[in-house]
PDB file of C-alpha atoms and ligand atoms in Angstrom:
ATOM      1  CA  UNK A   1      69.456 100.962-135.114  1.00  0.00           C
ATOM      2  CA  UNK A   2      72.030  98.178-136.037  1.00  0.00           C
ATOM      3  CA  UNK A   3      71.310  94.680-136.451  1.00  0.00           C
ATOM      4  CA  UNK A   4      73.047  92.006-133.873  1.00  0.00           C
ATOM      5  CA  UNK A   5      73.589  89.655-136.517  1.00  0.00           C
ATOM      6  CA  UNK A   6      77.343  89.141-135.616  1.00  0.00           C
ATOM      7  CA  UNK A   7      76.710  89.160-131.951  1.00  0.00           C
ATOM      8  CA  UNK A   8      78.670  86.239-130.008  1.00  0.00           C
ATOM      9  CA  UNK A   9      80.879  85.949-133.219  1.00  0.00           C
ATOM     10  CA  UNK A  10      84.373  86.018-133.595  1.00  0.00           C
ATOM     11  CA  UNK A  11      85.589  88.074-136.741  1.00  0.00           C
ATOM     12  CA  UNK A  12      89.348  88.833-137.070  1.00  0.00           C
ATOM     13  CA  UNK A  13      90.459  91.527-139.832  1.00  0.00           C
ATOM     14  CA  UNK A  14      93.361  92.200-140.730  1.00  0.00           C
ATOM     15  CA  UNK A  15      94.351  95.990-142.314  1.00  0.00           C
ATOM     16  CA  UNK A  16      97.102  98.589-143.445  1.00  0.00           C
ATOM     17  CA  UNK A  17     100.327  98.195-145.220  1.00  0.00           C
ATOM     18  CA  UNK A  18     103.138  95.394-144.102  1.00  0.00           C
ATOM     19  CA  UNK A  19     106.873  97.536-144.397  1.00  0.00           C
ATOM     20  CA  UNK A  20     109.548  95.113-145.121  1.00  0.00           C
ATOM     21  CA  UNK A  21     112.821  96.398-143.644  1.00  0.00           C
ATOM     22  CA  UNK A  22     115.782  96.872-145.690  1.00  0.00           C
ATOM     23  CA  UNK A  23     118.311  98.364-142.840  1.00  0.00           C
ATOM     24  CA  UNK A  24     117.506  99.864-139.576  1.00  0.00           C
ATOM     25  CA  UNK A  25     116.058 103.348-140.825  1.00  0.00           C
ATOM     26  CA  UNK A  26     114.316 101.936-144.080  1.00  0.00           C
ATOM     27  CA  UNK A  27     111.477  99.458-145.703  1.00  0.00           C
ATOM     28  CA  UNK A  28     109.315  98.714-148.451  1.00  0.00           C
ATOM     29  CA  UNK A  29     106.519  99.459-148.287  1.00  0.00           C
ATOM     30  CA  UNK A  30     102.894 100.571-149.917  1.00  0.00           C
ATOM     31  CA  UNK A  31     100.277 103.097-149.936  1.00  0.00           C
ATOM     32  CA  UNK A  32      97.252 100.841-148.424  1.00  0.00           C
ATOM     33  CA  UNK A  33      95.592 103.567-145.267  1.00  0.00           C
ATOM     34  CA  UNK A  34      93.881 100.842-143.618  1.00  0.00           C
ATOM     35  CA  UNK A  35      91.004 102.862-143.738  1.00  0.00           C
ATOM     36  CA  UNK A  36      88.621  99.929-145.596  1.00  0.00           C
ATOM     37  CA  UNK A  37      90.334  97.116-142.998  1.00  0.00           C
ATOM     38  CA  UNK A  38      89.750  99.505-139.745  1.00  0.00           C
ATOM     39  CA  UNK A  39      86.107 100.318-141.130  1.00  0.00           C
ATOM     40  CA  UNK A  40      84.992  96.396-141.766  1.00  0.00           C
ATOM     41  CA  UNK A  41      86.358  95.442-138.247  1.00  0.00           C
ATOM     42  CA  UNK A  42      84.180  99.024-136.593  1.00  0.00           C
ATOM     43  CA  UNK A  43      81.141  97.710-138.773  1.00  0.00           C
ATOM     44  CA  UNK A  44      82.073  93.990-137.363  1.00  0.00           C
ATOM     45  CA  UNK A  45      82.089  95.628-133.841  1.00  0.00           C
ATOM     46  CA  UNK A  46      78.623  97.613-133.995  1.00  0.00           C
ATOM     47  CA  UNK A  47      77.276  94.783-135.503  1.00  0.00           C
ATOM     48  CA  UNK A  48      77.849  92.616-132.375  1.00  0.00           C
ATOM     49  CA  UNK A  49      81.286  90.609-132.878  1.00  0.00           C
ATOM     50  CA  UNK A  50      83.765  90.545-130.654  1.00  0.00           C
ATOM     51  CA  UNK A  51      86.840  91.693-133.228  1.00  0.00           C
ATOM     52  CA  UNK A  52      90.646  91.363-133.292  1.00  0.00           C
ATOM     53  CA  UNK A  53      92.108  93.583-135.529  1.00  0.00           C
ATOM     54  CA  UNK A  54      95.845  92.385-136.812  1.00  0.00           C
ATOM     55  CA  UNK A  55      96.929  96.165-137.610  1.00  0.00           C
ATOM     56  CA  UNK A  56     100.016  96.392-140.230  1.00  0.00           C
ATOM     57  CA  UNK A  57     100.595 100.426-140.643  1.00  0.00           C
ATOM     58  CA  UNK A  58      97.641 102.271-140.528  1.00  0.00           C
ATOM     59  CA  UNK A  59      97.316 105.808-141.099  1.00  0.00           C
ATOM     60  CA  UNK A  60      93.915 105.850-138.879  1.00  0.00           C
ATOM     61  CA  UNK A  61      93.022 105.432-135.793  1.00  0.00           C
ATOM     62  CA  UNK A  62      91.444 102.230-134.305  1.00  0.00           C
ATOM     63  CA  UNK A  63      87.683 102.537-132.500  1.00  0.00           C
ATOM     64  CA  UNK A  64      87.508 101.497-128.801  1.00  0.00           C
ATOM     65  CA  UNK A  65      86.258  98.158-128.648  1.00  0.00           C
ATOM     66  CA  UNK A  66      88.504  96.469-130.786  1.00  0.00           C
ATOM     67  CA  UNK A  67      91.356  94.382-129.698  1.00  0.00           C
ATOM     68  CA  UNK A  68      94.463  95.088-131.459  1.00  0.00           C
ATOM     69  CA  UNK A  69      97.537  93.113-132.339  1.00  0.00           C
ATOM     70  CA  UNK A  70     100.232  95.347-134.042  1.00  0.00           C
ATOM     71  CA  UNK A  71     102.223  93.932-136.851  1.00  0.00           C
ATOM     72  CA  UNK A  72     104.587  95.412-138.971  1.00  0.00           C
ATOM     73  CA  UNK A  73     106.089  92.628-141.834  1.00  0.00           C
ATOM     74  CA  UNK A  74     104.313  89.950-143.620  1.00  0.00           C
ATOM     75  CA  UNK A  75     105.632  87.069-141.811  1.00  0.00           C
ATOM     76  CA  UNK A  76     104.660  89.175-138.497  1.00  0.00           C
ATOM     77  CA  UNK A  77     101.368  89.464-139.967  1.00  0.00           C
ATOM     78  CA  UNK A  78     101.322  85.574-140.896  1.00  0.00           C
ATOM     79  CA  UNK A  79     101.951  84.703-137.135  1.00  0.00           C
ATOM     80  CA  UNK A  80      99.629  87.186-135.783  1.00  0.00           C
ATOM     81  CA  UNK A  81      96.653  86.161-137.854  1.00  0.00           C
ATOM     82  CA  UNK A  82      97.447  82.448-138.310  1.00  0.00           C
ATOM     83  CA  UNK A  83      97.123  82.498-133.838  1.00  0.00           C
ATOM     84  CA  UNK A  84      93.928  84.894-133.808  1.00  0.00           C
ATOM     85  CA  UNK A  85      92.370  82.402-136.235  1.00  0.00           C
ATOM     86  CA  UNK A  86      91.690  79.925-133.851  1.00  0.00           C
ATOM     87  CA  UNK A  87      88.029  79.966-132.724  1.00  0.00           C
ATOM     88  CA  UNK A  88      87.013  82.692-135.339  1.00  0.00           C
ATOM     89  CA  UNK A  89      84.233  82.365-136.874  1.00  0.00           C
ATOM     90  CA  UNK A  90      85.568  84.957-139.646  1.00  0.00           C
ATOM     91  CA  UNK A  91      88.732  86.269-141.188  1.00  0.00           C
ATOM     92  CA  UNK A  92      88.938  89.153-143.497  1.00  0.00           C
ATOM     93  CA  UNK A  93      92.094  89.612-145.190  1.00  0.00           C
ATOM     94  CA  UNK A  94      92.111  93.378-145.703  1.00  0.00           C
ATOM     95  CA  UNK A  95      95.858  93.782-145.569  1.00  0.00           C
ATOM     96  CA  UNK A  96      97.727  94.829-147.659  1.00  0.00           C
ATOM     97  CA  UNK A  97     100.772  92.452-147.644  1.00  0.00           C
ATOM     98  CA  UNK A  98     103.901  92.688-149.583  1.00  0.00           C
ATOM     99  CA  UNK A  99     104.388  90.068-152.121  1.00  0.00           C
ATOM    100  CA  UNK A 100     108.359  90.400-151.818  1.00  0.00           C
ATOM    101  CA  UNK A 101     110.683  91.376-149.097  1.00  0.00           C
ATOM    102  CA  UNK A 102     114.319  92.156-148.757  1.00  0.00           C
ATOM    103  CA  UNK A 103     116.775  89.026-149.228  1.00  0.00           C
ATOM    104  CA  UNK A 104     118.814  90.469-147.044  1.00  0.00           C
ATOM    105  CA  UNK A 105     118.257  93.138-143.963  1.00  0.00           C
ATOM    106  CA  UNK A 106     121.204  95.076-143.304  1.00  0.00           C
ATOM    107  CA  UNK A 107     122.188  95.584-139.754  1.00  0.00           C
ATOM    108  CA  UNK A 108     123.864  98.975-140.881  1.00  0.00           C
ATOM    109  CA  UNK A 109     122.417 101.468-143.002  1.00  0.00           C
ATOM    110  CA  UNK A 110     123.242 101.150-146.902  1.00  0.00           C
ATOM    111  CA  UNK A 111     125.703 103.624-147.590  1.00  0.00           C
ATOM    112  CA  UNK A 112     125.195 105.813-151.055  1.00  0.00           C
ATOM    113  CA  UNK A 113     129.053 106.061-150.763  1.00  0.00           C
ATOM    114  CA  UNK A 114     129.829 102.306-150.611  1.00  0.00           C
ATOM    115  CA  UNK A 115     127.053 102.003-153.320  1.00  0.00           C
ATOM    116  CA  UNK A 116     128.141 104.157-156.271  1.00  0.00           C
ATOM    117  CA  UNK A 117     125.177 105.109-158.349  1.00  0.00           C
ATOM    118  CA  UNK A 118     123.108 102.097-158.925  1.00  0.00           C
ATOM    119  CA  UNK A 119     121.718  99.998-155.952  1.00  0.00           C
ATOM    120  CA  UNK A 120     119.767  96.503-156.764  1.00  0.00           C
ATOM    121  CA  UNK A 121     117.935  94.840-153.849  1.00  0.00           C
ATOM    122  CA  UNK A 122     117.529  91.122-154.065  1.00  0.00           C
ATOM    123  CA  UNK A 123     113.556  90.666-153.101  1.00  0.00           C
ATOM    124  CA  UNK A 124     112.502  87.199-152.151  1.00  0.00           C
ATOM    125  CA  UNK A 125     108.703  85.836-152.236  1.00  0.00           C
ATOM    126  CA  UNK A 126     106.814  86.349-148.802  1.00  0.00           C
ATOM    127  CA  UNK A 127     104.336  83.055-148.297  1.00  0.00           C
ATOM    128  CA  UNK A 128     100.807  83.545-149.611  1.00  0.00           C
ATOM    129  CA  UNK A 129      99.297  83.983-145.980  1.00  0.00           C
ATOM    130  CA  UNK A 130      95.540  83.944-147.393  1.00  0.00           C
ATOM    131  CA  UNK A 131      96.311  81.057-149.292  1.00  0.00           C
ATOM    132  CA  UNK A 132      97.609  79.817-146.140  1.00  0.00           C
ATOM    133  CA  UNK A 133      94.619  80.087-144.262  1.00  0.00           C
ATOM    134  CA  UNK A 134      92.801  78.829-146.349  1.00  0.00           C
ATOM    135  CA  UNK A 135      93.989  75.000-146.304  1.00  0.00           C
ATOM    136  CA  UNK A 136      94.727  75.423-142.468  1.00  0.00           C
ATOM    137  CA  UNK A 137      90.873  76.606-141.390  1.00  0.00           C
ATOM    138  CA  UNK A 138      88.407  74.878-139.470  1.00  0.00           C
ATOM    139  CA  UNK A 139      85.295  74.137-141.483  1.00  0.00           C
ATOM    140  CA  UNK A 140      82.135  76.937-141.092  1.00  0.00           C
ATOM    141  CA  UNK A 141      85.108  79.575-140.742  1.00  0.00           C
ATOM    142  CA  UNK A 142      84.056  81.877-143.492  1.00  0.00           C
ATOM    143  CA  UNK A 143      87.448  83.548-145.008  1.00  0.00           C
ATOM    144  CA  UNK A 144      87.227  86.587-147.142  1.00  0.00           C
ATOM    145  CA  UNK A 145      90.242  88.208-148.715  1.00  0.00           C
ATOM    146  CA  UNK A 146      90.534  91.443-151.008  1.00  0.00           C
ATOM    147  CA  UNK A 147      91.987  92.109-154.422  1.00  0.00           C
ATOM    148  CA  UNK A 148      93.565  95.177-154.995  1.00  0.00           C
ATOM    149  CA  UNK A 149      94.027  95.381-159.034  1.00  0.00           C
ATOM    150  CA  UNK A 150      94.816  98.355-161.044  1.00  0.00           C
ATOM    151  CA  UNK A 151      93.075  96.644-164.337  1.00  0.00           C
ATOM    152  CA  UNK A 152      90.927  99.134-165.953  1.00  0.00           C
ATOM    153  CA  UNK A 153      88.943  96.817-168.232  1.00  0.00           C
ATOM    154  CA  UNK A 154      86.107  95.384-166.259  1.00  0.00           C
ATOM    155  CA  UNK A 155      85.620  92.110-167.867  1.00  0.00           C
ATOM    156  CA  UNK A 156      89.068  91.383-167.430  1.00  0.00           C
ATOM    157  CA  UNK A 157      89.053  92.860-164.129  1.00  0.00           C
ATOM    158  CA  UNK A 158      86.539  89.819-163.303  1.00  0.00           C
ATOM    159  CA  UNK A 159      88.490  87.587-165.093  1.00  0.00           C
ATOM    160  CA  UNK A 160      91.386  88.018-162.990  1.00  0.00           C
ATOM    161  CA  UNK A 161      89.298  88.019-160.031  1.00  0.00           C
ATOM    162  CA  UNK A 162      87.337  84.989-160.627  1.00  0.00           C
ATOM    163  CA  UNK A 163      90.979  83.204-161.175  1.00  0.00           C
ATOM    164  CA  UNK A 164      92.362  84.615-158.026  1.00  0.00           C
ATOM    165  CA  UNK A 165      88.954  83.815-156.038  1.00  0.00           C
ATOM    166  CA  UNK A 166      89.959  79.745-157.217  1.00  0.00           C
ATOM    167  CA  UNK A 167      93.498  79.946-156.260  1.00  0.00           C
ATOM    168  CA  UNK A 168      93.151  81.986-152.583  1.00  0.00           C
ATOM    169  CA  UNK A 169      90.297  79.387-152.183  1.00  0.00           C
ATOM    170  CA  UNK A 170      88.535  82.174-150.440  1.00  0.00           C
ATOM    171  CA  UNK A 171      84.617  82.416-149.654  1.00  0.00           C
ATOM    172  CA  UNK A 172      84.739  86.112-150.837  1.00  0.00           C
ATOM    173  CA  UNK A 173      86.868  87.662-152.548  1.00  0.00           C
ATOM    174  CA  UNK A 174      86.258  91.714-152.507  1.00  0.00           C
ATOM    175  CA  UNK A 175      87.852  92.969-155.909  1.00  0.00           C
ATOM    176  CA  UNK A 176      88.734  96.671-155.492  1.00  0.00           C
ATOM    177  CA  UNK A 177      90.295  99.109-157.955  1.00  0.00           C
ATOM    178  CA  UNK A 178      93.017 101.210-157.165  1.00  0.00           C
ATOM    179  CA  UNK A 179      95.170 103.565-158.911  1.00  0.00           C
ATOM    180  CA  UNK A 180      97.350 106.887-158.210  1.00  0.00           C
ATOM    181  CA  UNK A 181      93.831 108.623-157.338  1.00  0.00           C
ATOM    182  CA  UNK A 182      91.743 105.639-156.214  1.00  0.00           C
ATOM    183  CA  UNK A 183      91.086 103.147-153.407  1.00  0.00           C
ATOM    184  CA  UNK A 184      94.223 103.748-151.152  1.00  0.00           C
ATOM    185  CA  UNK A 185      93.886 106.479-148.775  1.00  0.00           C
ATOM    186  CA  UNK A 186      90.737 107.755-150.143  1.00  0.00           C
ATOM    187  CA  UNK A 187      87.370 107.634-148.207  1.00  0.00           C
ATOM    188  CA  UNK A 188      84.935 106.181-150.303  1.00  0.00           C
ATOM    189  CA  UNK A 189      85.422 102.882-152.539  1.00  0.00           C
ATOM    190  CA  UNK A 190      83.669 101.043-154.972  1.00  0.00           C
ATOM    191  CA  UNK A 191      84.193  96.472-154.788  1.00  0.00           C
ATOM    192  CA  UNK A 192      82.576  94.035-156.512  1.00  0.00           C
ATOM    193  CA  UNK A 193      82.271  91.130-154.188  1.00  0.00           C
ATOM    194  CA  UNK A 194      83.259  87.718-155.896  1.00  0.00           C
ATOM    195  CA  UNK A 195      82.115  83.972-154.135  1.00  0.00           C
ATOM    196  CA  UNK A 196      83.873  81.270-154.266  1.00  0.00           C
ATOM    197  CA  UNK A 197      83.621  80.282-157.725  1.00  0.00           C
ATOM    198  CA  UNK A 198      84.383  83.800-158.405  1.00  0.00           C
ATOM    199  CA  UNK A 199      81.066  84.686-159.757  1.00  0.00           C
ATOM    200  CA  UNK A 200      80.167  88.099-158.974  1.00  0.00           C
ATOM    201  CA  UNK A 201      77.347  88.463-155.826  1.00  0.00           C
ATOM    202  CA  UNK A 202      77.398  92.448-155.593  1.00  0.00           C
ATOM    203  CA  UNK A 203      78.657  95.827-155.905  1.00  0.00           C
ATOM    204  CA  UNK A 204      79.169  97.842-152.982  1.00  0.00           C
ATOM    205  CA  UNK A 205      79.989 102.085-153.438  1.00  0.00           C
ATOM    206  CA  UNK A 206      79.808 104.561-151.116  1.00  0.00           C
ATOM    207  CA  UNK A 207      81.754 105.517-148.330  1.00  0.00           C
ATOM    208  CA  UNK A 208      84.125 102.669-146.535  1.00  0.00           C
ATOM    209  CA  UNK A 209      81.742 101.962-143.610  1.00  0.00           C
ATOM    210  CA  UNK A 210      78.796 101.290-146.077  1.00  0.00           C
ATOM    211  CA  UNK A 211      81.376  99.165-148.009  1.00  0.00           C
ATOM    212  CA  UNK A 212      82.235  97.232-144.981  1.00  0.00           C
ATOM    213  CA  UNK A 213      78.004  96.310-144.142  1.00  0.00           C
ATOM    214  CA  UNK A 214      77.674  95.670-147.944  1.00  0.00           C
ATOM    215  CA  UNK A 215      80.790  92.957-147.206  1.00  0.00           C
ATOM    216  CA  UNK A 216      79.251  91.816-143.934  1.00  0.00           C
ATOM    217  CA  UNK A 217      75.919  91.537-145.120  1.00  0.00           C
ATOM    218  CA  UNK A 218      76.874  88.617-147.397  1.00  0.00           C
ATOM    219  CA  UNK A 219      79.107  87.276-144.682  1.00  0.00           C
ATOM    220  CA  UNK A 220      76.274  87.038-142.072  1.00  0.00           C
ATOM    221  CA  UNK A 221      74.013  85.331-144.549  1.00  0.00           C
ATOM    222  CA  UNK A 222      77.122  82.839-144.961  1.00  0.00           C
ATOM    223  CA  UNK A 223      77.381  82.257-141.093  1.00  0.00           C
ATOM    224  CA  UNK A 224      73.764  81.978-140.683  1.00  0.00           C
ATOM    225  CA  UNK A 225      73.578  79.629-143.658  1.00  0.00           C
ATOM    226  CA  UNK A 226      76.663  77.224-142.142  1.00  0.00           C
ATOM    227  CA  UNK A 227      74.870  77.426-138.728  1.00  0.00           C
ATOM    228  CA  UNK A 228      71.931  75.110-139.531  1.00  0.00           C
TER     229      UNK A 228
HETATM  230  O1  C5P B   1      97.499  88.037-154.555  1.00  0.00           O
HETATM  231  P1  C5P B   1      97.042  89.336-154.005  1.00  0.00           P
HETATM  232  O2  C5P B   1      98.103  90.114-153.281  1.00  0.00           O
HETATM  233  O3  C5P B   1      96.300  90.192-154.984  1.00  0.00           O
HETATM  234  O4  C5P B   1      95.940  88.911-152.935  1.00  0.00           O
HETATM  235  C1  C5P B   1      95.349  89.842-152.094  1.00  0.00           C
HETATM  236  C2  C5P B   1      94.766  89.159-150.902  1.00  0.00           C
HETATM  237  O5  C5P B   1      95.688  88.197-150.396  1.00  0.00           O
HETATM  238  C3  C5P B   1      94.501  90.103-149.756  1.00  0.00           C
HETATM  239  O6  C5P B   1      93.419  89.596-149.009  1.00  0.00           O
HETATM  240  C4  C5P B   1      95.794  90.067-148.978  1.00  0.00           C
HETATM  241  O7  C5P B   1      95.573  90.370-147.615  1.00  0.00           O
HETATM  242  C5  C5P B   1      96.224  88.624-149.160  1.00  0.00           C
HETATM  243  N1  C5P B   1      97.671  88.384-149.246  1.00  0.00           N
HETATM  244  C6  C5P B   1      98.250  87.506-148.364  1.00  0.00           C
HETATM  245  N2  C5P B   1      99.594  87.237-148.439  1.00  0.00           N
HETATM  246  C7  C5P B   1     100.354  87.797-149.384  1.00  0.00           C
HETATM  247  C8  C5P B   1      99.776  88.685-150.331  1.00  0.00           C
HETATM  248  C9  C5P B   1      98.430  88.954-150.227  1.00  0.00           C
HETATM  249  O8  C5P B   1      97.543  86.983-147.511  1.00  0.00           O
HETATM  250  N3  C5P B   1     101.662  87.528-149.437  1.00  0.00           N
END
């Protein structure tokens, strides 16, 4: 038994790892699975929205009933969401985008031999595509990014997550830790789920498909709220 409360809404997520391309065999790249991203837009689906997922890498596979848009850099990802945005209802910012990409992409591989024994890459700032979305969205679309911080204090965990809620001008902002042994690629995952003023709602634990309803609960009570 799953509750319809999404039914006849549009919910875009986005999910997995942008890979910047430095030459035509390699990229930059990071360890996000997609596995919370790909589990929000399932729990979207069974839920009763109809759900576009904008897929950077993932390292799982995508549930029938989800129409996917494959992306592979940031600005891809930009385009791709920034279009499936129109007449959503909801977009969840799951990705995990890169922050800098190559100045420069080689149309030959980089040569070790040409190189010598030092190599510096010239990395310029991708655009803040949340950020983005923010100032461009219809009002009543509720937007809902993540955080993915490796702070281990947890008051200054918040702090930096109530500061990042203000600037992404999100309506949640789902604060995650990870680490070498936490969050990416593992199965379960623990948020604290931030509104927009960046005060905390809840904590959601468990394995990533509770994690994803424990996100979706708050964003159906947002939807329901905007649609009276
Ligand atoms: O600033 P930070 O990377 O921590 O923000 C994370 C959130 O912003 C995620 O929702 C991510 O999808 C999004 N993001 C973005 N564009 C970027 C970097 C992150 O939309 N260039």
């Amino acid at each position: 038994r799953i509750t319809q409360d999404l039914a006849g809404r549009r919910v875009v997520v986005s999910a997995g790892g942008t890979r910047e391309p430095l030459d035509p065999v390699r990229f930059l790249g990071n360890r996000s699975s997609g596995r919370q991203g790909v589990a929000v837009a399932e729990a979207a689906r069974a839920r009763g929205a109809s759900v576009v997922l904008v897929a950077a890498h993932l390292e799982v596979p995508v549930p029938a009933g989800i129409e996917v848009v494959q992306v592979s850099t940031a600005l891809e990802l930009q385009v791709a969401v920034t279009a499936a945005m129109s007449g959503a209802d909801v977009v969840i910012m799951a990705a995990a985008v890169a922050d800098y990409r190559p100045a420069e992409v080689r149309n030959e591989k980089i040569k070790k031999e040409e190189q010598g024994d030092t190599l510096s890459l010239e990395l310029v700032r991708n655009p803040d595509i949340l950020a983005g979305l923010a100032e461009a969205r219809a009002p009543g679309l509720v937007l809902v990014g993540f955080a993915a911080e490796t702070e281990r204090d947890d008051a200054r965990l918040l702090d930096l997550g109530r500061a990042k809620a203000l600037r992404k001008g999100t309506d949640l902002l789902v604060l995650n830790r990870v680490g070498w042994n936490e969050g990416f690629a593992t199965e379960s995952n623990e948020v604290i789920v931030l509104d927009a003023t960046g005060d905390k709602v809840v904590e959601a634990s468990g394995s990533k498909s509770s994690v994803a309803n424990g996100i979706l609960d708050i964003v159906a009570s947002l939807l329901v709220r905007d649609s009276r």
